[in-house]
CSV table of C-alpha atoms and ligand atoms in Angstrom, one decimal:
chain,number,residue,atom,x,y,z
W,100,MET,CA,0.0,0.0,0.0
W,101,ASN,CA,3.0,2.5,0.8
W,102,ASN,CA,3.8,2.4,-3.0
W,103,GLU,CA,0.2,3.7,-3.7
W,104,LEU,CA,0.5,7.0,-5.8
W,105,LEU,CA,-0.7,10.4,-3.8
W,106,ASP,CA,-2.9,12.1,-6.2
W,107,PHE,CA,-3.3,15.8,-5.5
W,108,ARG,CA,-4.1,16.8,-9.1
W,109,SER,CA,-7.7,17.7,-8.6
W,110,ASP,CA,-10.7,16.4,-6.3
W,111,THR,CA,-12.2,15.2,-9.6
W,112,VAL,CA,-10.1,12.0,-9.4
W,113,THR,CA,-11.9,10.0,-6.7
W,114,LYS,CA,-13.5,6.7,-7.3
W,115,PRO,CA,-16.8,5.8,-6.1
W,116,THR,CA,-16.9,4.3,-2.8
W,117,PRO,CA,-18.6,0.7,-2.1
W,118,GLY,CA,-21.7,2.3,-0.4
W,119,MET,CA,-22.2,4.7,-3.4
W,120,LEU,CA,-21.8,1.8,-5.9
W,121,GLU,CA,-24.4,-0.1,-4.1
W,122,ALA,CA,-26.9,3.0,-4.0
W,123,MET,CA,-26.1,3.3,-7.8
W,124,MET,CA,-26.8,-0.6,-8.5
W,125,SER,CA,-30.2,-0.4,-6.5
W,126,ALA,CA,-31.5,3.0,-8.2
W,127,LYS,CA,-34.8,2.8,-9.4
W,128,VAL,CA,-34.6,4.5,-13.2
W,129,GLY,CA,-36.6,5.5,-16.2
W,130,ASP,CA,-36.2,7.2,-19.5
W,131,ASP,CA,-35.0,10.9,-18.4
W,132,VAL,CA,-35.8,12.4,-21.7
W,133,PHE,CA,-39.5,11.3,-21.3
W,134,GLY,CA,-39.1,12.8,-17.6
W,135,GLU,CA,-39.5,9.0,-16.2
W,136,ASP,CA,-36.6,8.8,-14.2
W,137,GLU,CA,-37.7,8.9,-10.3
W,138,THR,CA,-34.0,9.0,-9.2
W,139,VAL,CA,-33.0,12.1,-11.3
W,140,HIS,CA,-36.1,13.8,-10.4
W,141,GLN,CA,-35.3,13.1,-6.4
W,142,LEU,CA,-31.8,14.4,-6.8
W,143,GLU,CA,-33.0,17.7,-8.7
W,144,THR,CA,-35.7,18.2,-6.3
W,145,LYS,CA,-33.2,17.4,-3.3
W,146,LEU,CA,-30.7,20.1,-4.3
W,147,ALA,CA,-33.5,22.6,-5.2
W,148,GLU,CA,-35.1,22.4,-1.7
W,149,LEU,CA,-31.7,22.5,-0.2
W,150,PHE,CA,-30.7,25.6,-1.8
W,151,ASN,CA,-34.4,27.2,-1.8
W,152,MET,CA,-34.6,27.2,-5.6
W,153,GLU,CA,-37.5,26.3,-7.4
W,154,ALA,CA,-36.2,23.6,-9.8
W,155,GLY,CA,-33.3,21.6,-10.9
W,156,LEU,CA,-31.5,20.1,-14.0
W,157,PHE,CA,-29.3,17.2,-14.0
W,158,CYS,CA,-26.4,17.8,-16.6
W,159,PRO,CA,-23.2,15.4,-17.5
W,160,SER,CA,-20.7,18.2,-16.3
W,161,GLY,CA,-20.3,21.4,-14.5
W,162,THR,CA,-19.1,22.9,-18.1
W,163,MET,CA,-22.2,22.0,-19.4
W,164,THR,CA,-24.4,23.6,-16.4
W,165,ASN,CA,-22.5,26.8,-16.6
W,166,GLN,CA,-23.0,26.9,-20.3
W,167,ILE,CA,-26.5,26.2,-20.3
W,168,ALA,CA,-27.2,28.8,-17.5
W,169,ILE,CA,-25.1,31.7,-19.4
W,170,LYS,CA,-27.3,30.8,-22.5
W,171,CYS,CA,-30.6,31.1,-20.6
W,172,PHE,CA,-29.4,34.4,-19.2
W,173,THR,CA,-27.9,36.4,-22.1
W,174,GLN,CA,-29.0,37.2,-25.6
W,175,PRO,CA,-26.5,37.1,-28.7
W,176,MET,CA,-24.3,40.5,-28.4
W,177,ASP,CA,-24.8,40.7,-24.8
W,178,GLU,CA,-21.9,40.7,-22.5
W,179,VAL,CA,-21.1,38.6,-19.4
W,180,ILE,CA,-19.2,40.2,-16.3
W,181,CYS,CA,-16.8,37.9,-14.6
W,182,ASP,CA,-13.3,37.8,-12.9
W,183,GLN,CA,-10.3,37.1,-15.2
W,184,THR,CA,-9.7,34.0,-13.5
W,185,ALA,CA,-13.3,32.5,-13.9
W,186,HIS,CA,-13.9,28.9,-14.9
W,187,VAL,CA,-16.5,29.8,-17.5
W,188,TYR,CA,-13.8,32.1,-19.2
W,189,ARG,CA,-10.6,30.4,-18.7
W,190,TYR,CA,-11.4,26.6,-18.8
W,191,GLU,CA,-14.7,26.2,-20.8
W,192,ILE,CA,-13.0,26.5,-24.2
W,193,GLY,CA,-14.5,29.9,-25.4
W,194,GLY,CA,-17.9,28.4,-24.8
W,195,ILE,CA,-19.4,31.7,-24.0
W,196,ALA,CA,-18.5,33.1,-27.3
W,197,PHE,CA,-19.6,29.8,-29.0
W,198,HIS,CA,-22.6,28.8,-27.7
W,199,SER,CA,-24.1,32.0,-26.7
W,200,ALA,CA,-22.4,34.5,-28.8
W,201,ALA,CA,-21.8,36.9,-25.9
W,202,SER,CA,-18.9,39.0,-25.4
W,203,VAL,CA,-17.0,38.9,-21.5
W,204,ARG,CA,-15.8,41.7,-19.5
W,205,LEU,CA,-12.7,40.5,-17.2
W,206,LEU,CA,-12.4,41.9,-13.7
W,207,HIS,CA,-9.4,41.6,-11.3
W,208,GLY,CA,-10.8,40.5,-8.1
W,209,GLU,CA,-8.8,39.7,-5.1
W,210,ARG,CA,-8.4,36.0,-5.3
W,211,GLY,CA,-11.0,36.0,-7.8
W,212,ILE,CA,-13.2,37.6,-5.5
W,213,LEU,CA,-15.7,40.3,-6.9
W,214,THR,CA,-17.1,43.3,-5.0
W,215,PRO,CA,-20.0,45.6,-6.0
W,216,ASP,CA,-17.1,48.5,-6.4
W,217,LEU,CA,-15.6,46.3,-8.9
W,218,ILE,CA,-18.6,45.4,-10.9
W,219,GLU,CA,-20.4,48.6,-11.0
W,220,PRO,CA,-18.3,50.9,-13.3
W,221,GLU,CA,-18.2,47.7,-15.8
W,222,ILE,CA,-21.7,47.7,-16.5
W,223,ASN,CA,-22.2,49.1,-19.7
W,224,GLU,CA,-24.5,52.3,-19.9
W,225,ASP,CA,-27.3,52.0,-22.8
W,226,ASN,CA,-25.3,53.2,-26.2
W,227,ILE,CA,-25.5,52.1,-29.5
W,228,HIS,CA,-21.7,51.2,-29.3
W,229,TYR,CA,-21.8,48.8,-26.2
W,230,PRO,CA,-23.0,45.5,-25.6
W,231,ASN,CA,-25.8,45.0,-23.3
W,232,SER,CA,-24.5,44.0,-19.9
W,233,SER,CA,-26.9,41.1,-18.9
W,234,LEU,CA,-25.2,38.7,-16.4
W,235,VAL,CA,-22.5,38.7,-13.7
W,236,VAL,CA,-21.1,35.2,-12.9
W,237,LEU,CA,-19.5,34.5,-9.4
W,238,GLU,CA,-17.3,31.4,-8.6
W,239,ASN,CA,-17.5,30.0,-5.0
W,240,THR,CA,-14.9,28.6,-4.2
W,241,VAL,CA,-12.7,30.5,-6.7
W,242,ASN,CA,-10.4,27.7,-8.2
W,243,LYS,CA,-7.5,30.1,-9.3
W,244,GLY,CA,-7.8,31.9,-6.3
W,245,GLY,CA,-6.6,29.0,-4.0
W,246,GLY,CA,-10.2,27.8,-2.8
W,247,SER,CA,-11.0,31.6,-1.7
W,248,CYS,CA,-14.6,31.9,-0.6
W,249,TYR,CA,-17.4,34.4,-0.8
W,250,LYS,CA,-19.6,34.8,2.2
W,251,LEU,CA,-23.0,35.3,2.0
W,252,SER,CA,-22.8,38.8,3.3
W,253,ASP,CA,-20.3,39.6,0.3
W,254,ILE,CA,-22.9,38.1,-2.0
W,255,ALA,CA,-25.8,40.1,-0.8
W,256,PRO,CA,-24.7,43.5,-1.8
W,257,ILE,CA,-23.8,42.2,-5.4
W,258,HIS,CA,-27.1,40.4,-5.8
W,259,HIS,CA,-28.5,44.2,-4.6
W,260,LEU,CA,-26.3,46.0,-7.4
W,261,CYS,CA,-27.5,43.4,-10.1
W,262,ASN,CA,-31.0,43.9,-9.2
W,263,ILE,CA,-31.3,47.4,-9.3
W,264,LYS,CA,-29.2,47.3,-12.8
W,265,GLY,CA,-31.4,44.6,-14.4
W,266,LEU,CA,-28.5,42.0,-14.8
W,267,LYS,CA,-28.9,38.3,-13.7
W,268,LEU,CA,-26.3,36.6,-11.3
W,269,HIS,CA,-24.9,33.3,-11.8
W,270,LEU,CA,-23.2,31.0,-9.3
W,271,ASP,CA,-20.4,28.6,-10.5
W,272,GLY,CA,-20.7,26.6,-7.5
W,273,ALA,CA,-18.4,23.7,-8.5
W,274,ARG,CA,-17.2,23.8,-4.9
W,275,ILE,CA,-20.0,25.6,-3.4
W,276,PHE,CA,-20.3,22.7,-0.5
W,277,ASN,CA,-16.5,23.5,0.5
W,278,ALA,CA,-17.4,27.3,0.5
W,279,LEU,CA,-20.6,26.3,2.9
W,280,THR,CA,-18.2,24.3,5.2
W,281,ALA,CA,-15.5,27.1,5.3
W,282,THR,CA,-17.8,30.1,5.8
W,283,GLY,CA,-20.8,28.2,7.8
W,284,ASP,CA,-23.4,29.9,5.7
W,285,SER,CA,-26.5,28.0,4.9
W,286,ALA,CA,-27.3,26.5,1.5
W,287,HIS,CA,-30.9,27.7,1.9
W,288,ASP,CA,-29.8,31.1,2.2
W,289,TYR,CA,-28.5,31.0,-1.2
W,290,GLY,CA,-31.5,30.9,-3.4
W,291,GLN,CA,-32.7,34.2,-2.9
W,292,TYR,CA,-29.4,36.0,-4.5
W,293,PHE,CA,-29.1,33.8,-7.4
W,294,ASP,CA,-31.1,33.3,-10.9
W,295,GLY,CA,-28.8,30.2,-11.3
W,296,ILE,CA,-26.5,28.1,-9.3
W,297,SER,CA,-24.4,25.4,-10.7
W,298,VAL,CA,-23.3,22.5,-8.1
W,299,CYS,CA,-20.9,19.8,-9.1
W,300,LEU,CA,-21.2,16.2,-7.6
W,301,SER,CA,-18.2,15.1,-9.2
W,302,LYS,CA,-15.5,17.3,-7.4
W,303,GLY,CA,-15.4,17.2,-3.5
W,304,LEU,CA,-18.4,15.2,-3.0
W,305,GLY,CA,-16.9,12.4,-4.8
W,306,ALA,CA,-19.5,11.2,-7.2
W,307,PRO,CA,-18.2,10.1,-10.6
W,308,VAL,CA,-20.3,12.1,-13.0
W,309,GLY,CA,-22.5,15.0,-12.6
W,310,SER,CA,-23.8,18.5,-11.8
W,311,VAL,CA,-27.2,20.0,-11.1
W,312,LEU,CA,-28.3,23.7,-12.3
W,313,LEU,CA,-30.5,25.1,-9.9
W,314,ALA,CA,-33.0,28.1,-11.0
W,315,SER,CA,-36.6,29.1,-11.1
W,316,LYS,CA,-39.2,26.7,-13.1
W,317,ALA,CA,-39.3,28.8,-16.0
W,318,THR,CA,-35.6,28.9,-16.3
W,319,ILE,CA,-35.2,25.1,-15.9
W,320,HIS,CA,-37.7,24.4,-18.8
W,321,LYS,CA,-35.7,27.0,-21.2
W,322,ALA,CA,-32.3,25.0,-19.5
W,323,ARG,CA,-34.0,21.4,-20.3
W,324,LYS,CA,-34.3,22.6,-24.1
W,325,ILE,CA,-31.2,23.8,-24.1
W,326,ARG,CA,-29.5,20.8,-22.5
W,327,LYS,CA,-31.3,18.6,-25.4
W,328,ALA,CA,-29.7,20.8,-28.2
W,329,PHE,CA,-26.4,20.3,-26.5
W,330,GLY,CA,-26.8,16.7,-26.6
W,331,GLY,CA,-27.1,16.1,-23.1
W,332,GLY,CA,-30.4,14.6,-22.6
W,333,MET,CA,-29.8,11.4,-20.6
W,334,ARG,CA,-31.8,8.4,-20.6
W,335,GLN,CA,-31.5,5.8,-17.3
W,336,ALA,CA,-29.6,8.7,-15.6
W,337,GLY,CA,-30.5,7.7,-12.5
W,338,PHE,CA,-27.9,5.3,-11.7
W,339,LEU,CA,-25.6,8.6,-12.0
W,340,ALA,CA,-28.2,10.6,-10.1
W,341,ALA,CA,-28.0,7.9,-7.3
W,342,ALA,CA,-24.4,8.5,-7.0
W,343,GLY,CA,-25.1,12.2,-6.4
W,344,ILE,CA,-27.9,11.8,-3.5
W,345,TYR,CA,-25.4,9.4,-2.2
W,346,ALA,CA,-22.8,11.9,-1.9
W,347,LEU,CA,-24.9,14.6,-0.8
W,348,ASP,CA,-26.3,12.4,2.3
W,349,ASN,CA,-22.6,11.0,3.3
W,350,HIS,CA,-19.8,13.0,1.7
W,351,VAL,CA,-20.6,16.8,2.9
W,352,GLU,CA,-19.9,16.5,6.7
W,353,ARG,CA,-16.5,15.4,5.9
W,354,LEU,CA,-14.9,18.1,3.5
W,355,LYS,CA,-14.1,19.9,6.9
W,356,ASP,CA,-11.3,16.9,6.8
W,357,ASP,CA,-10.2,18.0,3.6
W,358,HIS,CA,-9.8,21.4,4.5
W,359,LYS,CA,-7.8,20.7,7.7
W,360,HIS,CA,-5.5,18.3,5.3
W,361,ALA,CA,-5.0,21.2,2.8
W,362,ARG,CA,-3.8,23.4,6.0
W,363,ASP,CA,-1.5,20.5,7.2
W,364,LEU,CA,0.0,20.6,4.0
W,365,ALA,CA,0.3,24.3,3.6
W,366,ALA,CA,2.2,24.6,7.0
W,367,ALA,CA,4.4,21.8,5.6
W,368,LEU,CA,5.1,23.4,2.6
W,369,SER,CA,5.6,26.9,4.2
W,370,GLY,CA,8.9,25.5,6.1
W,371,THR,CA,10.6,24.4,3.1
W,372,SER,CA,13.5,25.9,1.3
W,373,TYR,CA,12.0,25.3,-2.3
W,374,VAL,CA,8.7,27.2,-1.6
W,375,LYS,CA,8.4,30.9,-1.8
W,376,SER,CA,5.1,31.5,-0.5
W,377,VAL,CA,1.7,29.5,0.1
W,378,MET,CA,-1.5,31.2,-0.5
W,379,PRO,CA,-3.9,31.4,2.4
W,380,VAL,CA,-5.6,28.0,2.6
W,381,GLU,CA,-9.3,28.7,3.1
W,382,THR,CA,-10.6,25.4,1.7
W,383,ASN,CA,-9.3,22.2,-0.1
W,384,ILE,CA,-7.0,23.8,-2.5
W,385,VAL,CA,-3.2,25.0,-1.8
W,386,ILE,CA,-1.5,26.8,-4.5
W,387,PHE,CA,2.2,27.7,-3.7
W,388,GLU,CA,5.1,29.4,-5.4
W,389,VAL,CA,8.5,27.9,-5.8
W,390,ALA,CA,11.6,29.8,-4.6
W,391,ALA,CA,14.0,28.9,-7.6
W,392,GLY,CA,13.8,27.2,-10.8
W,393,THR,CA,10.5,26.1,-12.5
W,394,ALA,CA,7.5,24.8,-11.0
W,395,ASN,CA,7.7,21.9,-13.5
W,396,LYS,CA,10.8,20.6,-12.1
W,397,VAL,CA,9.4,20.8,-8.5
W,398,VAL,CA,6.3,18.6,-9.8
W,399,SER,CA,8.5,16.1,-11.5
W,400,ARG,CA,10.7,15.5,-8.3
W,401,LEU,CA,7.3,15.1,-6.2
W,402,GLN,CA,6.0,12.8,-8.8
W,403,GLU,CA,9.0,10.5,-8.4
W,404,LYS,CA,8.3,10.3,-4.8
W,405,GLY,CA,5.0,9.3,-5.6
W,406,LEU,CA,3.1,12.5,-5.1
W,407,LEU,CA,1.0,13.9,-8.1
W,408,CYS,CA,0.1,17.4,-8.6
W,409,ASN,CA,0.1,20.0,-11.3
W,410,THR,CA,1.4,23.4,-12.1
W,411,THR,CA,-0.8,26.6,-12.2
W,412,SER,CA,1.9,28.5,-14.1
W,413,SER,CA,5.5,28.5,-14.3
W,414,SER,CA,6.4,29.1,-10.9
W,415,THR,CA,3.1,27.8,-9.1
W,416,ILE,CA,1.8,24.3,-8.0
W,417,ARG,CA,-1.5,23.4,-7.0
W,418,LEU,CA,-2.4,20.6,-4.6
W,419,VAL,CA,-6.3,19.5,-4.0
W,420,THR,CA,-7.4,17.6,-1.1
W,421,HIS,CA,-10.3,15.0,-1.5
W,422,LEU,CA,-12.2,11.9,-0.5
W,423,ASP,CA,-9.6,9.5,-1.6
W,424,LEU,CA,-6.8,11.0,0.5
W,425,SER,CA,-7.1,9.7,4.2
W,426,SER,CA,-5.1,11.3,7.1
W,427,SER,CA,-2.3,8.6,6.9
W,428,MET,CA,-1.8,9.4,3.1
W,429,ILE,CA,-1.4,13.2,4.3
W,430,ASP,CA,1.0,12.3,6.5
W,431,ARG,CA,3.2,10.6,3.8
W,432,ALA,CA,2.8,13.3,1.5
W,433,ILE,CA,4.1,15.8,4.3
W,434,GLU,CA,7.1,13.5,4.7
W,435,ILE,CA,7.9,14.0,1.1
W,436,ILE,CA,7.1,17.6,1.1
W,437,VAL,CA,9.7,18.0,4.0
W,438,HIS,CA,12.1,15.8,2.7
W,439,LEU,CA,12.4,16.6,-1.1
B,116,PLP,C1,-14.4,21.5,-12.4
B,116,PLP,C2,-15.1,23.1,-12.4
B,116,PLP,C3,-16.1,23.2,-13.1
B,116,PLP,C4,-16.6,22.3,-14.0
B,116,PLP,O1,-16.1,21.5,-14.6
B,116,PLP,P1,-16.5,19.9,-15.1
B,116,PLP,O2,-15.1,19.2,-15.4
B,116,PLP,O3,-17.2,20.2,-16.7
B,116,PLP,O4,-17.3,19.0,-14.5
B,116,PLP,C5,-16.6,24.5,-13.3
B,116,PLP,N1,-16.4,25.3,-12.5
B,116,PLP,C6,-15.2,25.4,-11.7
B,116,PLP,C7,-14.7,26.6,-10.9
B,116,PLP,C8,-14.6,24.2,-11.8
B,116,PLP,O5,-13.6,24.1,-10.9
């Protein structure tokens, strides 16, 4: 077992647990394109109720939920406002332009966190030359921000601004449960502030596949058609939805362990000579800057010792903690880090 790889590349690498597989095997399924899969329906309803939204839509990926939401909330030639680090901009292959024919206004938040003061001056006036600013997208937690979090008290004034200016507000909540764990905010209080929320089941929650878009009934009706147009209508998807339900019931409480593991790793990294600085750790992501040489070299040396991770730039490296990294594996990782 001691030669087992320590995989810190992403919280997407987790495999279904025996309990999760059992829940999947015994799921009641039907054709979800016909609206007949009761397990999918149960997952959508469960998350909608949890976040106090009217309805949900189960999708194959977080990228698809975000792109469907953006298409629901914009018209061609509109402009989407987000941070320059945003997943919807950087890591969704220019999907905003491709699917929605909208432009993007990039802001520079502190570790990806936006404020009303940053957003307000970037909302276009009604002018013949300007795209119509129609949507703000927030990310919580911010991946590129090293897992930085918005608190609900940061979100309320952004919602207020969007409301008076007539913009929609969407949350890329790929790691929303990590944010809830770190801030102590309640999921139920989120619904009132957002027109759309994307929740990933395949990141920290440990399901193999799937994300759910939460919104009003009218928006989900439209989103369901867009999902079909994107080729995302799934048939007996209840087998996958069952994994999501299991994850929500069993894998949320334990996220605090991932956060502790991330803090422990950050502390170990801070004490080494090859690390220049470590970003503050708020959740399950640790981003650090190497002191000398390139990040690629440090990644290769870590890999030789059995610790897998990725660079996020030529001088920075990211480690992500998750369900498949136990406390004893974290101890082994710390040994590797300290003696590299
Ligand atoms: C992973 C991720 C997504 C969705 O990614 P998929 O791989 O398409 O599920 C969206 N936003 C953020 C911030 C992410 O980290």
